[in-house]
Coordinates of C-alpha atoms and ligand atoms in Angstrom, one line a residue:
M1 CA 183.0 97.5 25.9
Y2 CA 185.3 94.6 26.7
G3 CA 188.6 96.2 27.8
K4 CA 191.6 95.6 30.0
E5 CA 189.5 96.1 33.1
N6 CA 186.9 93.5 32.2
R7 CA 189.5 91.0 31.6
K8 CA 191.1 91.6 35.0
T9 CA 187.8 91.2 36.8
L10 CA 187.2 88.0 35.0
K11 CA 190.5 86.7 36.0
T12 CA 190.2 87.6 39.7
M13 CA 186.9 85.6 39.9
T14 CA 188.7 82.4 39.5
D15 CA 192.2 81.1 39.1
E16 CA 191.0 78.5 36.5
K17 CA 190.4 79.2 32.9
F18 CA 186.9 79.2 31.4
H19 CA 186.2 76.5 29.0
I20 CA 183.8 77.2 26.2
L21 CA 182.5 75.1 23.2
V22 CA 182.3 76.8 19.8
V23 CA 179.9 75.0 17.5
D24 CA 180.5 76.2 13.9
D25 CA 181.2 74.3 10.7
S26 CA 183.1 77.2 9.1
G27 CA 186.8 76.9 9.5
S28 CA 187.3 80.7 9.0
A29 CA 184.8 81.5 11.8
Q30 CA 186.6 79.1 14.1
D31 CA 190.0 80.7 13.3
L32 CA 188.6 84.1 14.0
I33 CA 187.2 83.1 17.4
R34 CA 190.5 81.4 18.2
I35 CA 192.3 84.7 17.5
Y36 CA 189.8 86.7 19.5
L37 CA 190.1 84.5 22.5
S38 CA 193.8 84.1 22.3
R39 CA 194.8 86.7 24.9
T40 CA 192.0 86.0 27.4
D41 CA 191.3 83.6 30.2
I42 CA 188.9 81.7 27.9
K43 CA 189.9 78.4 26.4
A44 CA 187.9 77.1 23.4
A45 CA 187.1 73.7 22.1
F46 CA 185.4 73.3 18.7
A47 CA 182.6 71.1 17.2
E48 CA 181.7 71.2 13.5
N49 CA 178.2 69.8 13.8
G50 CA 175.3 69.3 16.1
I51 CA 176.0 65.6 17.0
Q52 CA 179.6 66.3 17.8
A53 CA 178.5 69.3 19.9
I54 CA 176.1 67.2 22.0
Q55 CA 178.7 64.5 22.5
K56 CA 181.4 67.0 23.6
A57 CA 179.1 68.9 25.9
K58 CA 178.0 65.7 27.6
S59 CA 181.6 64.6 28.3
N60 CA 183.1 68.0 29.3
P61 CA 181.8 70.5 31.9
F62 CA 181.8 73.5 29.5
D63 CA 181.1 76.9 31.0
L64 CA 179.4 78.2 27.9
I65 CA 178.5 77.2 24.3
L66 CA 178.7 79.5 21.4
M67 CA 176.5 78.0 18.7
D68 CA 175.9 78.8 15.1
V69 CA 172.2 78.4 14.2
W70 CA 173.1 76.9 10.8
L71 CA 174.8 73.6 11.1
P72 CA 175.3 70.9 8.5
D73 CA 173.3 68.1 10.3
I74 CA 170.8 69.3 13.0
D75 CA 169.7 72.9 13.3
G76 CA 171.5 74.7 16.1
I77 CA 168.2 75.5 17.9
E78 CA 167.3 71.8 18.0
V79 CA 170.8 71.1 19.4
C80 CA 170.1 73.7 22.1
R81 CA 166.7 72.1 23.0
L82 CA 168.4 68.6 23.3
L83 CA 171.1 70.1 25.5
K84 CA 168.5 71.7 27.8
S85 CA 166.6 68.5 28.2
D86 CA 169.7 66.6 29.5
A87 CA 170.6 66.9 33.2
R88 CA 174.3 66.9 32.3
T89 CA 174.1 69.8 29.9
K90 CA 171.1 71.8 30.9
D91 CA 172.9 74.4 33.0
I92 CA 175.4 75.3 30.3
P93 CA 174.5 78.8 28.9
V94 CA 174.1 78.8 25.1
I95 CA 174.7 81.9 23.0
F96 CA 173.5 81.8 19.4
V97 CA 175.4 83.1 16.4
T98 CA 173.1 84.1 13.7
V99 CA 172.6 86.6 10.8
A100 CA 171.1 89.9 11.7
S101 CA 168.0 89.5 9.5
D102 CA 167.0 86.2 11.0
K103 CA 164.6 87.5 13.7
K104 CA 162.5 84.3 13.6
S105 CA 165.4 82.1 14.5
L106 CA 166.3 84.4 17.3
L107 CA 162.9 84.0 18.9
R108 CA 163.0 80.2 18.5
G109 CA 166.5 80.3 20.0
F110 CA 165.3 82.0 23.2
Q111 CA 162.4 79.6 23.4
A112 CA 164.8 76.7 23.2
G113 CA 166.7 78.1 26.2
A114 CA 169.4 80.3 24.8
V115 CA 170.6 83.2 27.0
D116 CA 171.8 85.6 24.3
Y117 CA 172.7 86.0 20.7
I118 CA 175.4 87.5 18.5
T119 CA 174.9 88.6 14.9
K120 CA 177.3 87.7 12.1
P121 CA 179.6 89.2 11.1
F122 CA 180.6 89.7 14.7
E123 CA 183.0 92.2 16.2
K124 CA 185.7 91.1 18.6
E125 CA 184.6 93.6 21.3
E126 CA 181.0 92.5 21.2
L127 CA 181.8 88.8 21.1
L128 CA 184.1 89.1 24.1
A129 CA 181.7 91.4 26.1
R130 CA 178.7 89.0 25.7
V131 CA 180.7 85.9 26.3
T132 CA 182.4 87.4 29.4
T133 CA 179.1 88.6 30.8
H134 CA 177.5 85.2 30.6
L135 CA 180.5 83.4 32.0
R136 CA 180.5 85.8 34.9
L137 CA 176.8 85.3 35.5
K138 CA 177.2 81.6 35.4
R139 CA 180.0 81.8 38.0
Y140 CA 177.9 84.0 40.3
M141 CA 175.1 81.5 40.0
E142 CA 177.4 78.7 40.9
E143 CA 178.7 80.6 43.9
L144 CA 175.1 81.4 45.0
V145 CA 174.1 77.7 44.8
I146 CA 177.1 76.8 47.0
A147 CA 176.4 79.6 49.4
R148 CA 172.8 78.5 49.7
R149 CA 173.8 74.9 50.3
K150 CA 176.2 76.0 53.0
A151 CA 173.7 78.3 54.7
E152 CA 171.1 75.4 54.7
E153 CA 173.7 73.1 56.1
S154 CA 174.7 75.4 58.9
E155 CA 171.1 76.2 59.6
K156 CA 170.4 72.5 59.9
L157 CA 173.4 72.1 62.3
K158 CA 172.2 75.1 64.4
M159 CA 168.7 73.6 64.7
A160 CA 170.2 70.3 65.7
F161 CA 172.4 72.1 68.2
L162 CA 169.5 74.0 69.7
S163 CA 167.3 70.9 70.2
N164 CA 170.3 69.0 71.5
M165 CA 171.2 71.9 73.8
S166 CA 167.7 72.1 75.2
H167 CA 167.9 68.3 75.9
E168 CA 171.4 68.8 77.5
I169 CA 170.2 71.6 79.7
R170 CA 166.9 70.0 80.7
T171 CA 168.4 66.7 81.9
P172 CA 170.6 68.1 84.7
M173 CA 167.9 70.8 85.4
N174 CA 165.4 68.0 86.0
S175 CA 167.7 66.4 88.5
I176 CA 168.4 69.7 90.3
I177 CA 164.8 70.6 90.7
G178 CA 163.6 67.0 91.4
F179 CA 166.2 66.3 94.1
A180 CA 166.0 69.7 95.6
E181 CA 162.3 69.0 96.1
L182 CA 163.0 65.6 97.6
L183 CA 165.5 67.3 100.0
Q184 CA 162.7 69.2 101.6
D185 CA 161.3 66.0 103.1
R186 CA 162.1 66.1 106.8
N187 CA 162.2 62.4 107.2
L188 CA 165.2 61.8 105.1
T189 CA 168.2 59.9 106.5
A190 CA 171.6 61.6 106.6
K191 CA 172.7 59.1 103.9
E192 CA 169.8 60.0 101.6
R193 CA 170.4 63.7 102.2
K194 CA 174.0 63.3 101.2
E195 CA 173.2 61.3 98.2
F196 CA 170.6 63.8 96.9
S197 CA 172.8 66.8 97.5
D198 CA 175.6 65.0 95.7
I199 CA 173.3 64.6 92.7
I200 CA 172.4 68.2 92.8
I201 CA 176.0 69.3 92.9
S202 CA 177.1 67.1 90.1
S203 CA 174.1 68.1 87.9
G204 CA 174.9 71.7 88.7
E205 CA 178.5 71.1 87.6
Q206 CA 177.3 69.5 84.4
L207 CA 175.1 72.5 83.7
L208 CA 178.0 74.8 84.3
S209 CA 180.2 73.0 81.9
I210 CA 177.6 73.3 79.2
I211 CA 177.4 77.1 79.9
D212 CA 181.1 77.3 79.9
E213 CA 181.3 75.6 76.5
I214 CA 178.8 78.0 75.0
L215 CA 180.6 81.0 76.6
E216 CA 183.9 79.7 75.3
V217 CA 182.6 79.7 71.8
S218 CA 181.2 83.2 72.0
K219 CA 184.5 84.4 73.5
E220 CA 186.4 82.8 70.6
E221 CA 184.0 84.5 68.2
A222 CA 184.6 87.9 69.8
G223 CA 188.3 87.2 69.6
E224 CA 188.6 87.4 73.3
L225 CA 190.6 84.3 74.1
N226 CA 193.6 85.1 76.2
L227 CA 196.3 83.0 77.8
F228 CA 197.5 83.0 81.4
E229 CA 200.8 81.2 81.5
Q230 CA 202.2 80.0 84.8
Q231 CA 204.9 77.6 85.8
F232 CA 203.8 74.2 87.1
S233 CA 204.6 70.6 87.4
L234 CA 203.2 68.6 84.5
R235 CA 203.7 65.3 86.4
K236 CA 201.6 66.6 89.3
F237 CA 199.1 68.0 86.8
M238 CA 198.7 64.5 85.2
K239 CA 198.2 63.0 88.7
E240 CA 195.5 65.5 89.5
L241 CA 193.7 64.6 86.2
E242 CA 194.1 60.9 87.1
S243 CA 192.5 61.2 90.5
V244 CA 189.5 63.1 89.1
F245 CA 188.9 60.8 86.2
V246 CA 189.5 57.6 88.2
K247 CA 186.5 58.6 90.3
R248 CA 184.4 59.2 87.2
L249 CA 185.3 55.8 85.9
K250 CA 184.6 53.9 89.1
D251 CA 181.3 52.3 87.8
K252 CA 182.7 51.3 84.5
P253 CA 185.0 48.5 83.4
V254 CA 187.5 51.0 82.1
E255 CA 191.0 51.4 83.5
L256 CA 192.8 54.8 83.4
V257 CA 196.5 54.6 82.7
V258 CA 198.9 57.6 82.9
Y259 CA 202.2 57.1 81.0
V260 CA 204.9 59.7 81.3
P261 CA 208.4 58.5 80.2
E262 CA 211.3 59.0 82.7
D263 CA 213.0 61.6 80.6
A264 CA 209.9 63.7 79.9
P265 CA 210.2 67.2 81.3
D266 CA 208.3 68.1 84.5
M267 CA 208.3 71.8 85.2
V268 CA 206.8 73.9 82.3
V269 CA 205.4 77.3 81.6
A270 CA 202.0 77.0 80.1
D271 CA 198.3 78.0 80.6
K272 CA 197.4 75.3 83.1
V273 CA 193.6 76.1 83.0
R274 CA 193.5 75.8 79.3
L275 CA 195.5 72.6 79.3
K276 CA 193.1 71.2 81.8
Q277 CA 190.2 72.3 79.7
I278 CA 191.7 70.4 76.7
F279 CA 192.2 67.3 78.7
D280 CA 188.8 67.5 80.3
N281 CA 187.2 67.6 76.9
L282 CA 189.2 64.8 75.5
L283 CA 188.9 62.6 78.6
S284 CA 185.1 63.2 78.8
N285 CA 184.8 62.0 75.2
A286 CA 187.1 59.0 75.9
E287 CA 185.0 58.1 78.9
K288 CA 181.7 58.6 77.0
F289 CA 182.7 56.5 74.0
T290 CA 184.6 53.7 75.7
P291 CA 182.2 51.1 77.2
E292 CA 185.1 48.9 78.4
G293 CA 188.9 48.7 78.2
V294 CA 191.6 51.2 78.8
I295 CA 192.0 55.0 78.5
E296 CA 195.6 56.1 78.5
I297 CA 196.9 59.6 78.9
G298 CA 200.5 60.9 78.7
Y299 CA 203.0 63.2 77.2
K300 CA 206.5 63.3 76.0
L301 CA 209.0 65.8 74.6
L302 CA 209.5 65.8 70.8
P303 CA 213.2 66.8 70.3
K304 CA 212.6 69.1 67.4
R305 CA 214.6 72.2 66.6
I306 CA 212.0 74.1 68.5
P307 CA 211.0 71.5 71.1
V308 CA 207.3 70.7 71.6
L309 CA 205.4 68.7 74.1
E310 CA 203.2 66.0 72.7
F311 CA 200.2 65.0 74.8
Y312 CA 197.7 62.2 74.0
V313 CA 194.4 60.7 75.1
K314 CA 194.0 57.1 73.8
D315 CA 191.0 54.9 74.3
T316 CA 189.8 51.5 73.3
G317 CA 186.3 52.8 72.6
I318 CA 183.9 52.8 69.7
G319 CA 186.2 54.7 67.3
I320 CA 185.3 57.2 64.7
P321 CA 184.6 56.4 61.0
K322 CA 187.2 57.8 58.5
D323 CA 184.8 60.1 56.8
K324 CA 183.9 61.8 60.0
Q325 CA 187.4 62.3 61.3
D326 CA 187.8 65.8 60.0
T327 CA 184.3 67.1 60.6
I328 CA 184.1 66.2 64.2
F329 CA 186.4 69.1 64.9
E330 CA 183.8 71.5 63.6
R331 CA 181.2 73.0 65.8
F332 CA 178.0 71.1 66.6
T333 CA 179.1 68.0 64.8
Q334 CA 178.5 64.6 66.3
V335 CA 178.8 61.2 64.7
E336 CA 175.7 59.8 66.3
D337 CA 172.3 61.2 66.9
N338 CA 172.3 62.1 70.6
L339 CA 168.6 61.5 71.3
T340 CA 168.6 58.1 69.8
Q341 CA 172.0 56.9 70.8
N342 CA 171.9 58.0 74.4
F343 CA 175.2 59.9 74.2
T344 CA 175.1 63.3 75.8
G345 CA 177.1 66.3 74.5
T346 CA 176.9 69.6 72.8
G347 CA 179.1 68.9 69.8
L348 CA 181.3 71.8 70.9
G349 CA 184.0 70.0 72.8
L350 CA 186.4 69.1 70.0
S351 CA 186.0 72.4 68.2
I352 CA 187.0 74.1 71.5
V353 CA 190.0 71.7 71.8
K354 CA 191.1 72.5 68.3
R355 CA 190.8 76.3 68.7
L356 CA 192.6 76.3 72.1
V357 CA 195.4 74.1 70.9
T358 CA 195.9 76.3 67.8
F359 CA 195.7 79.4 69.9
M360 CA 198.5 78.1 72.1
G361 CA 200.6 77.4 69.1
G362 CA 200.1 73.6 68.7
Y363 CA 198.1 71.3 66.5
V364 CA 195.7 68.4 67.1
S365 CA 195.5 65.1 65.2
L366 CA 193.4 62.0 65.4
Q367 CA 194.0 58.4 64.7
S368 CA 191.0 56.2 65.0
E369 CA 189.5 52.9 63.8
P370 CA 185.8 52.1 64.3
G371 CA 185.5 49.3 66.9
K372 CA 189.1 49.6 68.0
G373 CA 189.5 53.0 69.5
S374 CA 190.8 56.5 69.1
T375 CA 193.9 58.5 69.9
F376 CA 193.8 62.2 70.1
T377 CA 197.2 63.8 70.0
F378 CA 198.0 67.5 70.5
T379 CA 201.2 69.5 70.8
L380 CA 202.2 72.6 72.6
P381 CA 205.4 74.6 72.4
Y382 CA 207.7 73.5 75.3
K383 CA 208.6 76.5 77.5
K384 CA 211.0 75.8 80.3
P385 CA 210.7 77.8 83.5
S386 CA 213.3 80.6 83.4
D387 CA 214.6 80.0 87.0
K388 CA 214.3 77.4 89.7
T389 CA 211.8 79.3 91.8
L390 CA 208.5 77.5 92.1
S391 CA 205.2 79.2 91.8
T392 CA 203.0 79.4 94.8
D393 CA 201.1 76.6 93.3
E394 CA 204.0 74.3 93.8
K395 CA 204.8 75.2 97.4
G396 CA 203.3 72.9 100.0
N397 CA 199.6 73.9 100.2
K398 CA 198.3 75.0 103.5
P399 CA 194.9 73.6 104.6
F400 CA 192.4 75.2 102.3
F401 CA 189.7 76.4 104.6
P402 CA 190.6 78.7 107.5
P403 CA 190.1 77.3 111.0
D404 CA 186.9 78.2 112.9
N405 CA 186.8 81.9 114.0
A406 CA 190.0 82.6 112.1
W407 CA 188.6 85.9 110.8
L408 CA 186.8 87.0 114.0
G409 CA 186.9 90.8 114.2
K410 CA 187.3 91.2 110.4
T411 CA 184.6 92.7 108.3
L412 CA 183.5 92.0 104.8
L413 CA 181.3 94.2 102.6
I414 CA 179.3 92.2 100.1
A415 CA 177.4 94.0 97.4
D416 CA 175.2 91.9 95.2
D417 CA 171.7 92.5 93.9
V418 CA 171.0 88.7 94.0
Q419 CA 170.3 87.9 97.5
Q420 CA 171.1 84.2 97.1
V421 CA 174.7 85.1 96.4
F422 CA 174.9 86.8 99.7
A423 CA 173.2 83.8 101.4
F424 CA 175.9 81.7 99.8
F425 CA 178.7 83.9 101.3
R426 CA 176.9 84.0 104.7
E427 CA 176.6 80.2 104.9
T428 CA 180.0 79.5 103.6
L429 CA 181.9 82.0 105.7
K430 CA 180.0 81.9 109.0
R431 CA 182.4 79.5 110.6
T432 CA 185.3 81.9 110.1
G433 CA 183.6 84.4 112.4
V434 CA 183.9 87.2 109.8
E435 CA 181.3 89.9 110.0
M436 CA 179.4 90.5 106.8
L437 CA 177.7 93.7 105.7
Y438 CA 175.2 93.3 102.9
A439 CA 174.3 95.8 100.2
K440 CA 171.7 95.0 97.7
D441 CA 172.8 97.5 95.1
G442 CA 175.6 99.9 94.3
K443 CA 174.0 102.9 96.0
E444 CA 173.6 101.0 99.2
A445 CA 177.2 99.7 99.0
L446 CA 178.4 103.3 98.9
E447 CA 176.2 104.2 101.9
I448 CA 177.4 101.3 103.9
Y449 CA 181.0 102.1 102.9
Q450 CA 180.6 105.7 104.1
N451 CA 179.2 104.6 107.5
H452 CA 181.7 101.7 108.1
K453 CA 184.8 102.6 106.2
K454 CA 187.0 102.2 109.3
E455 CA 185.8 98.6 110.0
I456 CA 185.7 97.1 106.5
D457 CA 188.7 94.9 105.6
V458 CA 187.6 93.7 102.2
A459 CA 184.8 94.6 99.8
L460 CA 183.3 92.0 97.4
I461 CA 181.4 93.9 94.8
D462 CA 179.3 92.6 92.0
I463 CA 179.9 94.3 88.7
Q464 CA 176.4 94.2 87.3
M465 CA 174.1 95.9 89.8
P466 CA 171.1 98.3 89.5
E467 CA 171.4 102.0 90.4
V468 CA 175.2 102.3 90.5
N469 CA 177.2 99.4 88.9
G470 CA 180.2 97.8 90.5
L471 CA 182.8 99.6 88.4
E472 CA 181.3 103.0 89.5
V473 CA 181.3 101.8 93.2
A474 CA 185.0 100.9 93.0
K475 CA 185.9 104.2 91.3
T476 CA 184.1 106.2 94.0
I477 CA 185.7 104.2 96.8
R478 CA 189.1 104.6 95.2
K479 CA 188.8 108.3 95.3
Q480 CA 188.8 108.2 99.1
D481 CA 190.7 105.0 99.8
K482 CA 193.6 103.7 97.8
S483 CA 194.3 100.7 99.9
L484 CA 191.0 98.9 100.8
P485 CA 191.1 95.5 99.0
L486 CA 188.3 95.5 96.4
V487 CA 187.3 92.2 94.8
A488 CA 185.0 92.2 91.8
Q489 CA 182.6 89.4 91.2
T490 CA 181.2 88.9 87.8
G491 CA 179.5 86.5 85.5
L492 CA 181.8 85.5 82.6
A493 CA 179.1 86.3 80.2
L494 CA 179.6 90.0 80.9
N495 CA 183.1 89.8 79.4
I496 CA 184.4 92.3 81.9
G497 CA 188.1 91.7 81.6
K498 CA 190.5 91.8 84.5
E499 CA 192.0 94.9 82.9
E500 CA 188.8 96.8 83.0
A501 CA 188.1 95.9 86.6
E502 CA 191.7 96.8 87.5
K503 CA 191.3 100.2 85.8
A504 CA 188.3 100.9 88.0
G505 CA 190.4 100.1 91.1
F506 CA 189.7 96.4 91.8
N507 CA 192.5 94.3 93.1
D508 CA 191.1 91.0 92.1
V509 CA 188.3 89.5 90.0
I510 CA 186.4 86.3 90.7
Y511 CA 184.0 84.8 88.3
K512 CA 180.6 83.4 89.0
P513 CA 179.5 80.8 89.9
I514 CA 182.0 81.4 92.7
R515 CA 183.9 78.3 93.7
L516 CA 184.5 78.0 97.4
D517 CA 188.2 77.4 96.9
M518 CA 188.6 80.5 94.7
L519 CA 186.7 82.6 97.2
V520 CA 188.7 81.4 100.2
K521 CA 192.0 81.8 98.4
I522 CA 191.3 85.4 97.6
L523 CA 189.9 86.3 101.0
K524 CA 192.9 84.7 102.7
K525 CA 195.2 87.1 100.8
Y526 CA 193.6 90.0 102.6
L527 CA 192.2 88.6 105.9
D528 CA 194.9 86.1 107.1
Ligands
ADP601 P1 180.3 66.2 72.1 O1 180.0 67.2 73.2 O2 179.0 65.8 71.4 O3 181.0 65.0 72.7 P2 182.7 66.8 70.7 O4 183.0 68.0 69.8 O5 183.5 66.7 71.9 O6 181.1 66.9 71.1 O7 182.8 65.5 69.9 C1 182.1 65.4 68.6 C2 181.8 64.0 68.3 O8 183.0 63.3 68.0 C3 181.1 63.2 69.3 O9 179.7 63.4 69.4 C4 181.5 61.8 68.9 O10 180.6 61.4 67.9 C5 182.9 61.9 68.3 N1 183.9 61.6 69.3 C6 184.7 62.4 70.0 N2 185.6 61.8 70.8 C7 185.4 60.5 70.5 C8 186.0 59.3 71.0 N3 187.0 59.3 71.9 N4 185.6 58.1 70.6 C9 184.6 58.0 69.7 N5 183.9 59.1 69.2 C10 184.3 60.3 69.6

């Protein structure tokens, strides 16, 4: 029965009222229905005959029609048939109102497309129950149609993403494999060798940035974004960006300009790595979509009650059509078709930018005109350093690589099941004179540790290893030795957080692929 609870459910389904059309020539029937519906979410319009009903239905998106079978002009069943044959009205459910004895009409009514019937004289409860049920069904149907459309759309985007991704990965992969093969030729000149290895390095970096983007998205999805704030000089940061990007633009008629007003603050507290990631994404896009002209970057302080820094990346490139300006911030969305237009990219960059900026408490906006260029602006809360002491980052940097034989007499334990990783350490560090002990799994790492614990100065331990994993290795070593520096190495994909590694006893974590500067920086801490 239609009670209080039913009414509530109906209301919660939508904030809007339902609109129904009541087709009945009897004024008293109309009045009755008006009274019945008066304290519900249903609003009724009325038609007195078939022609009027059809006209009203065509011009208003009714949610339901309640139709008397006996009408003065056309018979209600015929009206229903006409409504069902018109695209504008065919989806409106029709409920017939008829006298109980008229079984024949009922059958014809269903054949004409009606969904239900009510017999006269009707009761309030029954009328409301039937009408409500069909309104609800119709709403569910509509929601299903929307959900299906969305699912299809996102499926299409995912497929486009996958095919695009395979293209994005294969391209640098081809260069890496191709040029690595070429490098094996003994007759190469030193210049060729340098050129080929440069290509391999830059393709590797390209591949890495694609993997980073995908990981970034999965981290966001797992809610694992975290910030690491430090204090640094923004002016210096902009200079560093400039020097990297000027190199990338060297073969293009595009000038890079950095503009920072005199009164803009310099020292800030922020997540430098994330800020760089945002700029990298925006600048890569600016570079990609600007065939010639100028790319300008800069920032200023917006003197609001809570002051914010406003950064921008402005280009004189191809611009973005108005209708695409919102959607490009969504994942996998690209204005052009990559394969035909020769633009590379995963369609993830801007979605990452938006999420990072939002996560850091700012917002992103875009101004763009096709053919003229685009300006991406984003804000971040301005946090001043609390005291004047500068972070280590700001102190004069010592030369980055230790001098030859600087670590002679020191011993490093390296545990990694992938032998190439060890080969990388061996080649990288051999000039320093450090002795390297290699363990191919966790068990061996513990054995070597037991036999050489007196000599080992630092242990670099991979987290994911067969037999005994890196966390277990660290825990076991920590039981005997509280002070040996333990450095975990891990692939980001494992999502082993710093905290987890620290809990197991590690002093530091470095992420693969291991960057030479990162590795040296950490080893210096313990070996210098
Ligand atoms: P992608 O990795 O494909 O560049 P993004 O999310 O970074 O993915 O960008 C999405 C799309 O937005 C791009 O494919 C491009 O169509 C458009 N776009 C982004 N930045 C610019 C820009 N500076 N100028 C013109 N179009 C841009």
